[in-house]
CSV table of C-alpha atoms in Angstrom, one decimal:
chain,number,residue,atom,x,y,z
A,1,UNK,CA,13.5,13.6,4.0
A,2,UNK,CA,10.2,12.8,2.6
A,3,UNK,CA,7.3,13.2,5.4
A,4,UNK,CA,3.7,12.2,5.0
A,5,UNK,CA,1.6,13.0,8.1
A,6,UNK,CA,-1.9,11.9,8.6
A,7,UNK,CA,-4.6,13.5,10.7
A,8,UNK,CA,-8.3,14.0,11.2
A,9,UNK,CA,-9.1,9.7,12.5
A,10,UNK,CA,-11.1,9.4,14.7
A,11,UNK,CA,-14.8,7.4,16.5
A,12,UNK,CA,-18.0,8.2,13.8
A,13,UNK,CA,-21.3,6.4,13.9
A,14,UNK,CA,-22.5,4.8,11.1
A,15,UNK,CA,-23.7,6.9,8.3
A,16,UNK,CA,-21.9,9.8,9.7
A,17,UNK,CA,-18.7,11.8,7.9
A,18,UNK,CA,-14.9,12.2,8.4
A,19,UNK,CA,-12.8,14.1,6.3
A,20,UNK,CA,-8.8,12.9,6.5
A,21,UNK,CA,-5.5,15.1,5.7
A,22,UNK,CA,-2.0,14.0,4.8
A,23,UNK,CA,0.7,16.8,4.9
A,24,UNK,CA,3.4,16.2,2.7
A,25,UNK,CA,6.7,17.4,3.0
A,26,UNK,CA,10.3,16.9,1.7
A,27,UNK,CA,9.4,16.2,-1.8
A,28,UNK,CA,7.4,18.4,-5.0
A,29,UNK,CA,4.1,17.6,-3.7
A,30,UNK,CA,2.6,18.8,-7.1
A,31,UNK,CA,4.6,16.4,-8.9
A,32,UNK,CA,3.0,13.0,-7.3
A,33,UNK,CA,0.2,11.3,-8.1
A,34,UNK,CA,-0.9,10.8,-4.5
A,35,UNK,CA,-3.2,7.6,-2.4
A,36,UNK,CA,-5.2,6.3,0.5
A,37,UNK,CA,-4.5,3.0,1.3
A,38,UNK,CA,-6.4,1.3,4.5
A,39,UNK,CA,-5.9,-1.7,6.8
A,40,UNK,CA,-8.6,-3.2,8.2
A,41,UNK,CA,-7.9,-4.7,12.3
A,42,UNK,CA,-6.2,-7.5,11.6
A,43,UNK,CA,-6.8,-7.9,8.0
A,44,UNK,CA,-4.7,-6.9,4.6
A,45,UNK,CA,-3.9,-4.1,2.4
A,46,UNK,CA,-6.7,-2.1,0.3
A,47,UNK,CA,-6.4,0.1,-2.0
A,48,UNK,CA,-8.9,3.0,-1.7
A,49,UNK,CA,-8.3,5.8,-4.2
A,50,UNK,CA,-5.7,7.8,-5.9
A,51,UNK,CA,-5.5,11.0,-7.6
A,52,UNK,CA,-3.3,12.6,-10.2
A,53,UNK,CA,-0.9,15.4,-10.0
A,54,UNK,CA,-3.5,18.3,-10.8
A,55,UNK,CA,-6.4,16.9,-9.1
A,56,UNK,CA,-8.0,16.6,-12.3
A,57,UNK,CA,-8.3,12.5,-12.5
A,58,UNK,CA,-9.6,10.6,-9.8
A,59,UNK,CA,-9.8,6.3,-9.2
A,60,UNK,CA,-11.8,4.7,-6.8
A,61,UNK,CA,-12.1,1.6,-5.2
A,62,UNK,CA,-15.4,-0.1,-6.0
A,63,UNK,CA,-15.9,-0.3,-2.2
A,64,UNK,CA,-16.0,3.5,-1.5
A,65,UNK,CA,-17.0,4.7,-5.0
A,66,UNK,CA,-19.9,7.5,-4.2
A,67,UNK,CA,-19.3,7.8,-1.1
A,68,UNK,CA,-15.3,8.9,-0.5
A,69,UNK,CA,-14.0,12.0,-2.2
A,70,UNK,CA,-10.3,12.5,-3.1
A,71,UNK,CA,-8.8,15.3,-3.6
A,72,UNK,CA,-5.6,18.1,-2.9
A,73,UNK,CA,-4.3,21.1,-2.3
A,74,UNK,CA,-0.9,21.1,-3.9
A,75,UNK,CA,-0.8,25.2,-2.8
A,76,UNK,CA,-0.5,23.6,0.7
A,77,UNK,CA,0.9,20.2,-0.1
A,78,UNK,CA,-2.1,18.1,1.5
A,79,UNK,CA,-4.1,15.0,0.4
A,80,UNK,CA,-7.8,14.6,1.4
A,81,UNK,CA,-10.5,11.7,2.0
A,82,UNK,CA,-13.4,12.9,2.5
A,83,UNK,CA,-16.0,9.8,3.5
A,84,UNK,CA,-19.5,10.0,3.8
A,85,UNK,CA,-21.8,7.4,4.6
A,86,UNK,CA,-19.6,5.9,7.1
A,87,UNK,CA,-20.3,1.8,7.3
A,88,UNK,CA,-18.6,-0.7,10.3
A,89,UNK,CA,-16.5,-2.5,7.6
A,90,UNK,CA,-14.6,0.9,6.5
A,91,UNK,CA,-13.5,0.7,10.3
A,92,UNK,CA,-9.4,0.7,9.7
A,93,UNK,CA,-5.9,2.9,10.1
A,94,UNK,CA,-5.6,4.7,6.5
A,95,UNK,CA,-2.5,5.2,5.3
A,96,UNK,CA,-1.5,7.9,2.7
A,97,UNK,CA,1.3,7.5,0.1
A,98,UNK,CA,3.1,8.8,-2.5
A,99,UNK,CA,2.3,7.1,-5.6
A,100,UNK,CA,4.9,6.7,-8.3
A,101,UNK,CA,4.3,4.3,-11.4
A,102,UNK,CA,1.7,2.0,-10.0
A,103,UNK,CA,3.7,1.4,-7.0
A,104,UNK,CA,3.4,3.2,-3.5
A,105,UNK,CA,6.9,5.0,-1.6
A,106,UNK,CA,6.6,6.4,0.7
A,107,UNK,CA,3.2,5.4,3.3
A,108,UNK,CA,2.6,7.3,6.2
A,109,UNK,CA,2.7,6.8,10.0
A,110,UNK,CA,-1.7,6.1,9.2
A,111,UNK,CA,-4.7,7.4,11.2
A,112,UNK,CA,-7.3,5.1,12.8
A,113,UNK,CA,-10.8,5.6,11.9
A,114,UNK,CA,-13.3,3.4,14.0
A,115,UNK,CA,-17.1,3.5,12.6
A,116,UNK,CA,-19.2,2.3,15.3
A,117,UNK,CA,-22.0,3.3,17.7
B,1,UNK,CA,-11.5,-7.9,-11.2
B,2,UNK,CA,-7.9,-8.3,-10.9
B,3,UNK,CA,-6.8,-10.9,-7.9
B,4,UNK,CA,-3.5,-11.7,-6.3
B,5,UNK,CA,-2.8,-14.8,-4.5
B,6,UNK,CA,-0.6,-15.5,-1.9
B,7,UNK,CA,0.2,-17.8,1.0
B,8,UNK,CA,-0.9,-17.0,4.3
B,9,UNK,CA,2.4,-18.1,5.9
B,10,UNK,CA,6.0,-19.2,5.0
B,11,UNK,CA,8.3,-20.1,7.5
B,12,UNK,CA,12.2,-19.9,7.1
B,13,UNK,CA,15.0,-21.3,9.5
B,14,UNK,CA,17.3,-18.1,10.5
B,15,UNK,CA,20.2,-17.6,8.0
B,16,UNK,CA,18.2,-19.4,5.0
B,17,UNK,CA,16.6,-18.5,2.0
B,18,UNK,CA,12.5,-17.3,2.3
B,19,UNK,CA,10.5,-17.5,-1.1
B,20,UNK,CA,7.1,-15.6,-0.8
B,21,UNK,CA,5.0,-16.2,-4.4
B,22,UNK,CA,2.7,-13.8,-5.5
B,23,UNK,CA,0.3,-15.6,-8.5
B,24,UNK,CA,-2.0,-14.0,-10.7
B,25,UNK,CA,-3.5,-14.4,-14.1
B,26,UNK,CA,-0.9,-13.7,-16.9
B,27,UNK,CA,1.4,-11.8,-14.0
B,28,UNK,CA,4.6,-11.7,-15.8
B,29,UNK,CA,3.0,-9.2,-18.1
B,30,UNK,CA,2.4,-7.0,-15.3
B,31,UNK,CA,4.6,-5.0,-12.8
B,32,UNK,CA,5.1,-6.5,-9.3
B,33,UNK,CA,5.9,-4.5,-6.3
B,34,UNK,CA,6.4,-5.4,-2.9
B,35,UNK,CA,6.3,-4.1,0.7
B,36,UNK,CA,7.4,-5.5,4.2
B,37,UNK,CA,5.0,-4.6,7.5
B,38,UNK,CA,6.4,-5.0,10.7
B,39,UNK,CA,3.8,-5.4,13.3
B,40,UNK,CA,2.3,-2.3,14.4
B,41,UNK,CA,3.9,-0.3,11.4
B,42,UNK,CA,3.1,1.7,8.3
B,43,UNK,CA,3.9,-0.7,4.9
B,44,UNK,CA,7.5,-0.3,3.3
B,45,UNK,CA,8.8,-0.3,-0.2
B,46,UNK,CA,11.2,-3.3,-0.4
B,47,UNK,CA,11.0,-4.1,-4.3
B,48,UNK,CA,9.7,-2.7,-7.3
B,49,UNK,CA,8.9,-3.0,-10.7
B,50,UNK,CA,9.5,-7.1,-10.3
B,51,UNK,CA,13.4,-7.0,-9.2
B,52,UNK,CA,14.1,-3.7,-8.1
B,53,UNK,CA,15.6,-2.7,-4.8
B,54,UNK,CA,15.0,0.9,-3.4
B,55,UNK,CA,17.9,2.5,-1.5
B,56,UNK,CA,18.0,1.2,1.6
B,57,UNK,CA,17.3,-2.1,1.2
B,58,UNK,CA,19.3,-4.6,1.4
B,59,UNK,CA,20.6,-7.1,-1.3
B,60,UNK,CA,19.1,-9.8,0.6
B,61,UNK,CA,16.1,-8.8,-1.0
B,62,UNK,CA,15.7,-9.9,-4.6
B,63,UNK,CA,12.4,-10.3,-6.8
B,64,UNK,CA,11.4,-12.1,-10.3
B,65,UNK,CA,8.3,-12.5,-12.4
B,66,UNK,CA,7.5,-14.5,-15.2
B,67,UNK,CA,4.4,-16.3,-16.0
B,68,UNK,CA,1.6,-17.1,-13.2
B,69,UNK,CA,3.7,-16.2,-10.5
B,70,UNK,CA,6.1,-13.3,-9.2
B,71,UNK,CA,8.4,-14.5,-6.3
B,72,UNK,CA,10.2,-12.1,-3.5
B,73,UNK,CA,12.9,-13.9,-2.6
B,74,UNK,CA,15.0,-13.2,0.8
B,75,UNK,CA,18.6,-14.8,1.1
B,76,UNK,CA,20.3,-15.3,4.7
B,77,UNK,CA,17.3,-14.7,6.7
B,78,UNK,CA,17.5,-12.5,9.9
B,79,UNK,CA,15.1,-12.4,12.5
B,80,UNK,CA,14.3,-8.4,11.7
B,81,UNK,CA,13.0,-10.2,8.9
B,82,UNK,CA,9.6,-11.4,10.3
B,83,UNK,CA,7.0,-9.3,9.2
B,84,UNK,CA,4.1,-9.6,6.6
B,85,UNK,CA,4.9,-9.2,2.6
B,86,UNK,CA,2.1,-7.8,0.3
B,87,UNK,CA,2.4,-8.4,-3.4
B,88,UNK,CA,1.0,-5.3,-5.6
B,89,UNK,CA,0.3,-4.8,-8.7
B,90,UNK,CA,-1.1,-1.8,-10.8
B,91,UNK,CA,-4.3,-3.0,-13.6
B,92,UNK,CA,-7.1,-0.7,-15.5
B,93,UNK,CA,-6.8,2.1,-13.0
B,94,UNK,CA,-7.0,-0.2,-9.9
B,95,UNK,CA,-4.2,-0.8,-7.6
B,96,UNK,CA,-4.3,-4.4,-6.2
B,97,UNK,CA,-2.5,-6.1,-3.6
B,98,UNK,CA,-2.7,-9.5,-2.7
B,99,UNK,CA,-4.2,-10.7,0.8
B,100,UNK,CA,-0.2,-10.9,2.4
B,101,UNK,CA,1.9,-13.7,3.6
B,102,UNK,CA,2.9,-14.0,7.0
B,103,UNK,CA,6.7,-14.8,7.3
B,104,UNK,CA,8.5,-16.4,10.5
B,105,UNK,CA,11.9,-16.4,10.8
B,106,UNK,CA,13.4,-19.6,13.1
């Protein structure tokens, strides 16, 4: 059974960093292009960044371009979002997926990140 | 920027058909996915690639694109039904989704 598991959420002031994890299991990690996805409270779905099978190409949501960092470990089968720069409107749970020809199967459980003093 | 519009709600009576549109410029030419979200629950894969169902889902669920405007289409509506449905599509590196439709079931 495929298993994404997100960790590392949590309360940061603004301007302040977080670094999220997403352990994968049940599947050829190193195979996927994998994503962060993130909900705002109350609000839609937006699409944060993705990055390709050897880490080597990266894409960015014009929102969190320069500030979040993608990237894997496909040695240990984890995603990671690194965000710097923390602002009140990136307040939401972030979901990791598995991305598969522009469409996104599965999303895991998410992991709330609140930015706020 | 690419955008995807769709209704904020549609409302179906229980055992009817639901028709949640998705529109966007030239959309036919693109691949449409979409994904149910029961309250308090991580997004799920119901269709994609315009019409496709993964396993699992149930035949109810159908899809089509052509056009302005891709439509997920749900036939003999159940009350597990009610969630929000986001439209998604993939365009110049950037995956999009559109703002979600809120569907009741009753």
């Amino acid at each position: 059974e495929v298993q994404l598991l997100e960790s590392g959420g949590g309360l940061v002031q603004p301007g302040g960093s977080l670094r999220l994890s997403c352990a994968a299991s049940g599947f050829s990690f190193s195979s996927y292009a994998m994503s962060w996805v993130r909900q705002a409270p109350g609000k839609g779905l937006e699409w944060v960044s993705t990055i390709s099978t050897s880490g080597g190409t990266t894409y960015y949501a014009a929102s969190v371009k320069g500030r979040f960092t993608i990237s894997r470990d496909n040695s240990k089968s984890t995603l990671y979002l690194q965000m710097n720069s923390l602002r009140a409107e990136d307040t939401a749970i972030y979901y990791c997926a598995k991305e598969k020809e522009g469409w996104f199967d599965p999303w895991g459980q998410g992991t709330l990140v609140t930015v706020s003093t | 920027s690419y955008e995807l519009t769709q209704p904020l709600s549609v409302s179906v009576a229980l055992g009817q058909t639901a028709r949640i549109t998705c529109g966007g410029n030239n959309i036919g030419s693109k691949n449409v996915h979409w994904y149910q979200q029961n309250s308090g629950q991580a997004p799920v894969l119901v269709i994609y690639r315009d019409s496709n169902r993964p396993s699992g889902i149930p035949e109810r669920f159908s899809g089509s694109n052509s056009g302005n405007t891709a439509t997920l289409t749900i036939s003999r509506a159940q009350a597990g039904d009610e969630a929000d449905y986001y439209c998604q599509v993939w365009d110049s590196g950037t995956w999009v989704f559109g703002g979600g439709t809120k569907l009741t079931v009753l």
